[in-house]
mmCIF file of C-alpha atoms and ligand atoms in Angstrom:
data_model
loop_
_atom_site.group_PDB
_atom_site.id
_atom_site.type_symbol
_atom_site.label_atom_id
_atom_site.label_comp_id
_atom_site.label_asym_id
_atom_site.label_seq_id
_atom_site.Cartn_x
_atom_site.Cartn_y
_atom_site.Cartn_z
ATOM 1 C CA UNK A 1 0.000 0.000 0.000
ATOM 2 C CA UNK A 2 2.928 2.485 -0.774
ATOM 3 C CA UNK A 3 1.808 2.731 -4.379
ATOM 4 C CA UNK A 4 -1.051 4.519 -4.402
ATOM 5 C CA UNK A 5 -2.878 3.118 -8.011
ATOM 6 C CA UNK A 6 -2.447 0.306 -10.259
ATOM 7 C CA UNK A 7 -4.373 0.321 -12.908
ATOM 8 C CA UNK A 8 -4.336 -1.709 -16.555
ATOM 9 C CA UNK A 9 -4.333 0.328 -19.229
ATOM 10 C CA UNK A 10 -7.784 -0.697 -20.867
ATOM 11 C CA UNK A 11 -9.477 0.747 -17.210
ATOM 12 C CA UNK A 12 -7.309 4.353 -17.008
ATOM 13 C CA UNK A 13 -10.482 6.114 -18.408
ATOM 14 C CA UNK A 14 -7.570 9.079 -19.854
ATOM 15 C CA UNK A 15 -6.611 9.404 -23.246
ATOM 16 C CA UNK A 16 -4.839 11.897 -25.184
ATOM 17 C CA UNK A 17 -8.105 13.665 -26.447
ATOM 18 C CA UNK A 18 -9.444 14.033 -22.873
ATOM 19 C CA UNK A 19 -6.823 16.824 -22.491
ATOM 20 C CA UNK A 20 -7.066 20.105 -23.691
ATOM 21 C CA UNK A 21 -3.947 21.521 -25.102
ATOM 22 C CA UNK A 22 -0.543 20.697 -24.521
ATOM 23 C CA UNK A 23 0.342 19.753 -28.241
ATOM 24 C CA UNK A 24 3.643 19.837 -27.927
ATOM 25 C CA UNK A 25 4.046 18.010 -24.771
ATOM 26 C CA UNK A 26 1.867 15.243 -26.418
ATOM 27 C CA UNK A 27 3.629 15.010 -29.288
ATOM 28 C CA UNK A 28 6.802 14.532 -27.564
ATOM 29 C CA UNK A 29 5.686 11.398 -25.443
ATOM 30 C CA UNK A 30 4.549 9.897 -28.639
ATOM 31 C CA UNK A 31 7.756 9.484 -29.208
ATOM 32 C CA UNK A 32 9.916 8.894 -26.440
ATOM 33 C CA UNK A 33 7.149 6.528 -25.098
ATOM 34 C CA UNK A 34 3.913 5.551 -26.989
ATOM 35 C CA UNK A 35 6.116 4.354 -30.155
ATOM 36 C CA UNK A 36 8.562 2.470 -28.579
ATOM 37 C CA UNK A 37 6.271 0.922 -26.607
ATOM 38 C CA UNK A 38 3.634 -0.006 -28.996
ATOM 39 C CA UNK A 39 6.870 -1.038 -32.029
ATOM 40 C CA UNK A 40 9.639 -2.034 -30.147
ATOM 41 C CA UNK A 41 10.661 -3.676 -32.635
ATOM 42 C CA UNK A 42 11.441 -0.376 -34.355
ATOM 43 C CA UNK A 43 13.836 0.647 -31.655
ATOM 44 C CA UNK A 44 16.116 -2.862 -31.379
ATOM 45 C CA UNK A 45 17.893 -1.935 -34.571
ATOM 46 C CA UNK A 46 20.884 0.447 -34.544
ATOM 47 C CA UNK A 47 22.119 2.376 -31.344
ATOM 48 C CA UNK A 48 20.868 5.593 -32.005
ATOM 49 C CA UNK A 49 17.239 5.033 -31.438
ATOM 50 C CA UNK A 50 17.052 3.900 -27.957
ATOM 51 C CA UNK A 51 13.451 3.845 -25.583
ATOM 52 C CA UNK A 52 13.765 6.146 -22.649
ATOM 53 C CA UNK A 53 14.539 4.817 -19.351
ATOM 54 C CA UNK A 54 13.247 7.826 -17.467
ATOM 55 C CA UNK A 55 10.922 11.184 -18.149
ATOM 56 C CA UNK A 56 10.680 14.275 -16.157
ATOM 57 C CA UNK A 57 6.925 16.279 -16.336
ATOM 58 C CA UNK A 58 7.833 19.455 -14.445
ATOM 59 C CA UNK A 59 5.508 22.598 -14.518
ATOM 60 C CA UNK A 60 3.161 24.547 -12.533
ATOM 61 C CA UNK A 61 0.730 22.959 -10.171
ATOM 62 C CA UNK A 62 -2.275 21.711 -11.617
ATOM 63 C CA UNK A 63 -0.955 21.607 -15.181
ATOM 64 C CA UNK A 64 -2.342 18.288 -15.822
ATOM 65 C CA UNK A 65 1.146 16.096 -15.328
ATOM 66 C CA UNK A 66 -0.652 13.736 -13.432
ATOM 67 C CA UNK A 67 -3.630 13.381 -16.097
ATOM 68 C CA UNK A 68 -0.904 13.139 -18.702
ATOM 69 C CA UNK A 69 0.877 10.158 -16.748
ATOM 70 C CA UNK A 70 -2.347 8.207 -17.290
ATOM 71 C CA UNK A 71 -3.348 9.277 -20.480
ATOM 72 C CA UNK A 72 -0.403 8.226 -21.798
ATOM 73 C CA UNK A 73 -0.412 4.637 -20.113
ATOM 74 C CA UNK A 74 -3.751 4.618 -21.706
ATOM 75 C CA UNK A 75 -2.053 5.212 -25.551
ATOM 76 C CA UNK A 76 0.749 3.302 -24.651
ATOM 77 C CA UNK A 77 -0.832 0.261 -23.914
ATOM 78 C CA UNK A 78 0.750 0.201 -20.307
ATOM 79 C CA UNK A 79 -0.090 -1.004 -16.801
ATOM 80 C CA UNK A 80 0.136 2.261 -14.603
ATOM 81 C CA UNK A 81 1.478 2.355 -11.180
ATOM 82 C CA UNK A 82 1.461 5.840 -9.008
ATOM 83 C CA UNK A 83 3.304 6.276 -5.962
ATOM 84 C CA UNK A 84 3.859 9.887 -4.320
ATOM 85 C CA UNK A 85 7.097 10.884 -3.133
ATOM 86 C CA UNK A 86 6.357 12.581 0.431
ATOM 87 C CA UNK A 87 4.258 9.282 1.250
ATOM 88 C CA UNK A 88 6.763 6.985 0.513
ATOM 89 C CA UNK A 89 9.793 8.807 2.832
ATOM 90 C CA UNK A 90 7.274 9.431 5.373
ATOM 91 C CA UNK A 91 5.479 6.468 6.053
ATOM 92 C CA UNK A 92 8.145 3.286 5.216
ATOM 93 C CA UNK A 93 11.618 4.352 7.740
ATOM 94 C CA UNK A 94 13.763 1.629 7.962
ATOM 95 C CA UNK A 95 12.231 -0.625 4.580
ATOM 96 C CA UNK A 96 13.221 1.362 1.796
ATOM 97 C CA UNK A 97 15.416 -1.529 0.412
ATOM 98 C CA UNK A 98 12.107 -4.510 0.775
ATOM 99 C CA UNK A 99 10.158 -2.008 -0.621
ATOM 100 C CA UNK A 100 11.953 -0.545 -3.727
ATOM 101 C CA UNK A 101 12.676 -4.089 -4.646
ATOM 102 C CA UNK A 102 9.230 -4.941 -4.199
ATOM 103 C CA UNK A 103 8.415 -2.286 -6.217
ATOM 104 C CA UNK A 104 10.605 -3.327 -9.249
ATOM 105 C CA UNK A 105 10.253 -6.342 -8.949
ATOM 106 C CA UNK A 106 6.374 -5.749 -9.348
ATOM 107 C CA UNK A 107 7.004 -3.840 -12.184
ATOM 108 C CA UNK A 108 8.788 -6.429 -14.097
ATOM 109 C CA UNK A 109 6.260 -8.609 -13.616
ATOM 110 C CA UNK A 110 3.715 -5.928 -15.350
ATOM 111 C CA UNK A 111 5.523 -4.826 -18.130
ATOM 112 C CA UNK A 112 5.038 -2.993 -19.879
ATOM 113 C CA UNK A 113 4.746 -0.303 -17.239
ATOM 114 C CA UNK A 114 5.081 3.010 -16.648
ATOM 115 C CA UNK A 115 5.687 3.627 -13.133
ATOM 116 C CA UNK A 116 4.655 7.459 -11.624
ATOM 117 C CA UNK A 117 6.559 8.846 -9.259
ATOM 118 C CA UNK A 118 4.285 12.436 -8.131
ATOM 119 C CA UNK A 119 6.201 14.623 -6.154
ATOM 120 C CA UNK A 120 9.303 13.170 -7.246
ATOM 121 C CA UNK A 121 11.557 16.100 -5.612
ATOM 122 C CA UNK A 122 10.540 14.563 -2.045
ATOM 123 C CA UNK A 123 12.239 10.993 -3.254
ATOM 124 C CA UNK A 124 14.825 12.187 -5.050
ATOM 125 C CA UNK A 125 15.559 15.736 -3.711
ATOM 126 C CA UNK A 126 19.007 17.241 -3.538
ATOM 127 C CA UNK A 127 21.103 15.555 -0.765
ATOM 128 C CA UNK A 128 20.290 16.985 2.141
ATOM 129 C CA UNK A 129 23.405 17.690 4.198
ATOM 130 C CA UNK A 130 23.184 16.588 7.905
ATOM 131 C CA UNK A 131 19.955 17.721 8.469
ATOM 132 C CA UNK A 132 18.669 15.105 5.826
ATOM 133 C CA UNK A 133 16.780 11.949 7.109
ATOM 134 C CA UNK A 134 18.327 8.736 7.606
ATOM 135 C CA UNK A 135 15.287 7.098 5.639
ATOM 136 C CA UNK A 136 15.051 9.691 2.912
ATOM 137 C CA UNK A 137 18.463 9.094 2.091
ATOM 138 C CA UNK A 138 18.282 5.416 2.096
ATOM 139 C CA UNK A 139 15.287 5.111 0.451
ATOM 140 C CA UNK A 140 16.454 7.941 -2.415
ATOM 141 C CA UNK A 141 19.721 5.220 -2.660
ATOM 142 C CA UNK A 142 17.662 2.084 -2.832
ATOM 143 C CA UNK A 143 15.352 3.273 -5.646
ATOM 144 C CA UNK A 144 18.327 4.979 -7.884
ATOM 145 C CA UNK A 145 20.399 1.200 -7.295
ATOM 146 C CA UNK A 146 17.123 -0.633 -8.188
ATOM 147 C CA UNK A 147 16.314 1.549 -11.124
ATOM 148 C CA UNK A 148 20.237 1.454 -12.190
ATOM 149 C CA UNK A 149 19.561 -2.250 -11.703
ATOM 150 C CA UNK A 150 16.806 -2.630 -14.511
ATOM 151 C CA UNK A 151 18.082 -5.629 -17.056
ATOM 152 C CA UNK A 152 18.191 -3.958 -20.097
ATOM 153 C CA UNK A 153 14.817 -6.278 -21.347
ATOM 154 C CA UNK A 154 13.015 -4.557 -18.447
ATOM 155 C CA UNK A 155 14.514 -1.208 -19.038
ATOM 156 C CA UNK A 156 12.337 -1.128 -22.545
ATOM 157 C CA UNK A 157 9.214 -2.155 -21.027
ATOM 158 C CA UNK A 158 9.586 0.070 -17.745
ATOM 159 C CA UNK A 159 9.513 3.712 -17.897
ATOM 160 C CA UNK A 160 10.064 5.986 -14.901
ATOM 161 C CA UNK A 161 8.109 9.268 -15.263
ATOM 162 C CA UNK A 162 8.932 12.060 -12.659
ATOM 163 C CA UNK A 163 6.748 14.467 -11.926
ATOM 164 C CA UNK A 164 7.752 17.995 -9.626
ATOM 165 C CA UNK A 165 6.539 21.444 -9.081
ATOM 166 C CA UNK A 166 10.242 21.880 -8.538
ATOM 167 C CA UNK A 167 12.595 21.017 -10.603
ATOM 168 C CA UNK A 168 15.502 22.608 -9.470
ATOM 169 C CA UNK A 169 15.289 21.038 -5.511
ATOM 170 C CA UNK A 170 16.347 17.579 -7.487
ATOM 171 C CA UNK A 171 19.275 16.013 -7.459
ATOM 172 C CA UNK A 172 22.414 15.748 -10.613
ATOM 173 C CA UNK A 173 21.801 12.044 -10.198
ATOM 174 C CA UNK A 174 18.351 12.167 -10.578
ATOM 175 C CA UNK A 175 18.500 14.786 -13.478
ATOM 176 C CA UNK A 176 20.846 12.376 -15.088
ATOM 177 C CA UNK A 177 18.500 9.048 -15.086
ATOM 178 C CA UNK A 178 15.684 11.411 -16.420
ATOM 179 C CA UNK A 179 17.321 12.414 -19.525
ATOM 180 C CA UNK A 180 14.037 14.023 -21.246
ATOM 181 C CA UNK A 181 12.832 16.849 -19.446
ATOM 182 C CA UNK A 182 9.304 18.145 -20.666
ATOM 183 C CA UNK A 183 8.260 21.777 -19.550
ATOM 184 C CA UNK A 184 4.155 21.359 -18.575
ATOM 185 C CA UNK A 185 3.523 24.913 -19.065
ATOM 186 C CA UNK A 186 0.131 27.151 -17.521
ATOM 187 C CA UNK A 187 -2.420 27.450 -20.831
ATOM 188 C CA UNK A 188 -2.630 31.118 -22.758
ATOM 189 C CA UNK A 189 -5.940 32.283 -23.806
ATOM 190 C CA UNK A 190 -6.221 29.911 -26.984
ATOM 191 C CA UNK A 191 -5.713 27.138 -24.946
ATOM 192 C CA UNK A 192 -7.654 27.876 -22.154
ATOM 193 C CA UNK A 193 -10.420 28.027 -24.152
ATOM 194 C CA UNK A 194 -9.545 24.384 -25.677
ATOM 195 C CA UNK A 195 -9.236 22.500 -21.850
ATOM 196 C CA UNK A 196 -13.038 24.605 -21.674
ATOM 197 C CA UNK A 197 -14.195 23.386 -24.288
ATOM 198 C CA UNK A 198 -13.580 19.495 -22.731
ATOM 199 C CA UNK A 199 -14.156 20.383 -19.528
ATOM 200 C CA UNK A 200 -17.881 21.644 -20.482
ATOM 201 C CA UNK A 201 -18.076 19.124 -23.296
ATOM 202 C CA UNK A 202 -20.941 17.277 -21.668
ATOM 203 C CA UNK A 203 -23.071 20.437 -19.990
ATOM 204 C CA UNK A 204 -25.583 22.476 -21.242
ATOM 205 C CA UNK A 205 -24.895 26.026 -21.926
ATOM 206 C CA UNK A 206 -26.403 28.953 -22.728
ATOM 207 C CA UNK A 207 -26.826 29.328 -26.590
ATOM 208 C CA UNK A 208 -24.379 30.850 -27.918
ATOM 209 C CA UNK A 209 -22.005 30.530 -24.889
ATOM 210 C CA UNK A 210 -18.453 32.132 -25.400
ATOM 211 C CA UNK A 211 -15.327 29.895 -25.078
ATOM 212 C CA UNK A 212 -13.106 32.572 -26.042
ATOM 213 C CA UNK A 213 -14.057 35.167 -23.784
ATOM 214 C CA UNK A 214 -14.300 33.353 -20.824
ATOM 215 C CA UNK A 215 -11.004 32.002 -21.783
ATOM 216 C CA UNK A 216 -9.414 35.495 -21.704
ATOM 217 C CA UNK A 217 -11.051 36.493 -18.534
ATOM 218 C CA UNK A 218 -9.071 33.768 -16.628
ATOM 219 C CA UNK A 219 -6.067 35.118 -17.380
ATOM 220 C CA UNK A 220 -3.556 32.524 -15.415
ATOM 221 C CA UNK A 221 -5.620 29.813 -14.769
ATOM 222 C CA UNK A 222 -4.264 26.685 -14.828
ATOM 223 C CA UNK A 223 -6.436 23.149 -16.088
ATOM 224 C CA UNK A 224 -7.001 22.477 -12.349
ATOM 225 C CA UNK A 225 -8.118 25.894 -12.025
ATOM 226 C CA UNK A 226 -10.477 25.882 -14.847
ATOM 227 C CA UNK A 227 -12.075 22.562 -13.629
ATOM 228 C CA UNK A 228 -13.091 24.133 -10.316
ATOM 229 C CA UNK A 229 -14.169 27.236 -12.040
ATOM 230 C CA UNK A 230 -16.351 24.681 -13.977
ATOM 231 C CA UNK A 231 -17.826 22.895 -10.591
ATOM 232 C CA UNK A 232 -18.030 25.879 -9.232
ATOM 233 C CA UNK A 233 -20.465 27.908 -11.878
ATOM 234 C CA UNK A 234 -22.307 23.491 -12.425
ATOM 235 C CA UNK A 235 -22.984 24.076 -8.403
ATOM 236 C CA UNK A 236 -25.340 27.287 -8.689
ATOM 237 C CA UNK A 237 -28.148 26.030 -10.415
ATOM 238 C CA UNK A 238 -28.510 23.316 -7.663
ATOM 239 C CA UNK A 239 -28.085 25.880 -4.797
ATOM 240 C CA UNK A 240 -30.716 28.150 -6.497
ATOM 241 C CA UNK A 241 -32.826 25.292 -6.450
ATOM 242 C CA UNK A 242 -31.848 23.973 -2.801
ATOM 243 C CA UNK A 243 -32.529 27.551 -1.622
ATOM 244 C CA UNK A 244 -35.909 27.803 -3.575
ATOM 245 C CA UNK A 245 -36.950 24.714 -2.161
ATOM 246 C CA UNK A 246 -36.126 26.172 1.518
ATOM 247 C CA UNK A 247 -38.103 29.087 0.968
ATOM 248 C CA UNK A 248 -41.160 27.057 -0.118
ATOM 249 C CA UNK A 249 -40.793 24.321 2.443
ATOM 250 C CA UNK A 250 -40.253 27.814 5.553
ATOM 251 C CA UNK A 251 -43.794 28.621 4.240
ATOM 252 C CA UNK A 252 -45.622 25.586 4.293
ATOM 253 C CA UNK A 253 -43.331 23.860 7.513
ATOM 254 C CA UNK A 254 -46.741 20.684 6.350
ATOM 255 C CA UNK A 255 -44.191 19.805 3.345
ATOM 256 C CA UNK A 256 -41.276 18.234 5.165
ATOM 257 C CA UNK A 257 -43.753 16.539 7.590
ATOM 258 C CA UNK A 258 -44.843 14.735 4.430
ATOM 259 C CA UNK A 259 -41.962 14.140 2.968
ATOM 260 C CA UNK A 260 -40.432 12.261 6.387
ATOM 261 C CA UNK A 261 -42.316 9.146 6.789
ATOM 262 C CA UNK A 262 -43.518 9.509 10.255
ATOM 263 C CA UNK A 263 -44.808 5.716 10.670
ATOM 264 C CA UNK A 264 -40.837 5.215 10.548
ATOM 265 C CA UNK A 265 -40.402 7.182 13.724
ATOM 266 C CA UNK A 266 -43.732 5.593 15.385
ATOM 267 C CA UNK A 267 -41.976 3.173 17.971
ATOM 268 C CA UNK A 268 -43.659 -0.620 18.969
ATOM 269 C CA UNK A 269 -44.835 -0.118 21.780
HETATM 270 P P1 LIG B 1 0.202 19.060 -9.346
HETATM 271 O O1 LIG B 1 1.518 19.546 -9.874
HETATM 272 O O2 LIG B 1 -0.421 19.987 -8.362
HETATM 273 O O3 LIG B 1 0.231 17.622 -8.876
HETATM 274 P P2 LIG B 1 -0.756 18.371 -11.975
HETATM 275 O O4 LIG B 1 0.054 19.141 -12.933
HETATM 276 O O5 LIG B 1 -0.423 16.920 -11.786
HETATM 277 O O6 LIG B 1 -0.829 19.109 -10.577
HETATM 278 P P3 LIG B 1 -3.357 17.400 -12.599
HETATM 279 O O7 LIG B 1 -3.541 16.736 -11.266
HETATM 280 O O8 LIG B 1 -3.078 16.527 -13.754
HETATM 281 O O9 LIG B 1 -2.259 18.525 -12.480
HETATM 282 O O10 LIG B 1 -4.631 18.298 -12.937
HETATM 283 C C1 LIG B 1 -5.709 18.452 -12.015
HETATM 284 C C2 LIG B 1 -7.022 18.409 -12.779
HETATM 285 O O11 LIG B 1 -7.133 19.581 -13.611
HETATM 286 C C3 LIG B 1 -7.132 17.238 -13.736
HETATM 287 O O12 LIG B 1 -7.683 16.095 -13.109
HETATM 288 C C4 LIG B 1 -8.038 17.760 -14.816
HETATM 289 O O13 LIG B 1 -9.371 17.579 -14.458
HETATM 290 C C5 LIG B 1 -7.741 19.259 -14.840
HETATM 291 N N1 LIG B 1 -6.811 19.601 -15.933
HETATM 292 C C6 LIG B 1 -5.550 20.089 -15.799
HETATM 293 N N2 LIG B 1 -4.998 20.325 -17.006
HETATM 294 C C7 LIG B 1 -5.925 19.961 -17.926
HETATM 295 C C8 LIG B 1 -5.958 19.942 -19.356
HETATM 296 N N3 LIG B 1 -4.916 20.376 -20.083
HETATM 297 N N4 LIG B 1 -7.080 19.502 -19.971
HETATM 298 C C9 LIG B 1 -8.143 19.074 -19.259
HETATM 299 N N5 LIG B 1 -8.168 19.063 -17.896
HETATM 300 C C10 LIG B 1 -7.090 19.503 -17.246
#
């Protein structure tokens, strides 16, 4: 229970066209991951094409690195495993070498995989002097051995993807295994109005409703930011009506009498 989600890659529920935006960044994990993955037969021949062993998503909070990570299981064809930095030093002192072997040895067994590592800055940070934890250290060790330690069959089929709000707190060593680095940038107005458009894909709107100017009214919004805009506007209509129903139910007090079933509260005697 260290890794917080497994999931095959027929029951992610993200793909690609579930995200609004991020063209580039898309485009880019096609083909570091989804092609090598889906042809590896493609990438056996020669040295210069080689699948990547390790990915960094760094960006912004709420950005949508973590709905990439399992979008692109999804289009890869891949078992998905998550685990979260922080949770992983906090909770496991003292087992950080049972449980990164578990953990790879896991993965082998699910392969192809990619395995998610949120918050990877809080596994993998910068060494931190004598102040550091015992555990953090250990544990950063154990999982840079065990991923050094990936046969080079497994190191196709196994893909470490990093994601961090801050990049710079990681470590040379870690910056070294993740040898692609993709920038997860906040959305301009063109594509804010693009992750709208799929975030409201399924509501009803006022005819005539405009993308494009709500898009440049949320000037530095992020996806995550956007989506709770969305809840947040999807909530009033059912507060109107909770509050209309409150007024009509303070003027005729009758109404929620009915609506309880008092022979449930009538006690046998
Ligand atoms: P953090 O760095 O804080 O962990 P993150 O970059 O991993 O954040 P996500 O968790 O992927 O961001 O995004 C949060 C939510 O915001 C997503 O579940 C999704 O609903 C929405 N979202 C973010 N970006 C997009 C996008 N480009 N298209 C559609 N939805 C998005």
């Amino acid at each position: 229970n260290f890794i917080s989600a497994v999931v095959a890659p027929g029951e992610i529920g993200v793909k690609f066209d579930d995200i609004g935006a991020l063209e580039e960044v898309k485009k880019a994990l096609n083909e570091l991951v989804i092609l090598p993955m889906r042809r590896p037969e493609l990438f056996s021949r020669g040295n210069l094409l080689r699948p990547c062993k390790g990915i960094l998503l760094f960006g912004p909070p709420g950005t949508g690195k973590t709905l990439l990570a399992k979008a692109l299981a999804t289009e890869a064809g891949a078992n998905f495993i998550s685990i979260t930095g922080s949770t992983l030093t906090s909770k496991w002192f003292g087992d950080a070498e049972k449980l990164t072997k578990a953990l790879f040895s896991f993965a082998s067994k699910l392969a192809p995989v990619i395995i998610f590592v949120d918050e990877v800055d809080s596994l993998l940070g910068a060494r931190g002097g004598a102040l550091e934890h015992e555990a953090t250290r250990r544990m950063r060790n154990e999982f840079m051995a065990a991923w050094d330690g990936l046969r080079s069959k497994d190191s196709q089929r196994i893909l470490i993807l990093g994601a961090t709000n801050r990049p710079f707190d990681l470590d040379d060593a870690v910056i070294r295994r993740l040898p692609r680095r993709i920038y997860v940038d906040l959305p301009d107005a063109q594509n804010r109005a693009k992750i709208l458009r799929i975030l409201l894909g399924r509501e009803t709107l006022e005819p005539g409703f405009q993308f494009d100017k709500l898009a440049l009214l949320t000037e530095g919004y992020s996806g995550s930011d956007l989506q709770n805009l969305c809840i947040a506007a999807a909530y009033r209509p059912v507060q109107e009506l909770l509050e209309q129903e409150r007024k009509e139910c303070k003027n005729d007090t009758t109404t929620i009498l009915r609506s309880l079933n008092l022979d449930d509260f009538v006690q046998s005697k």
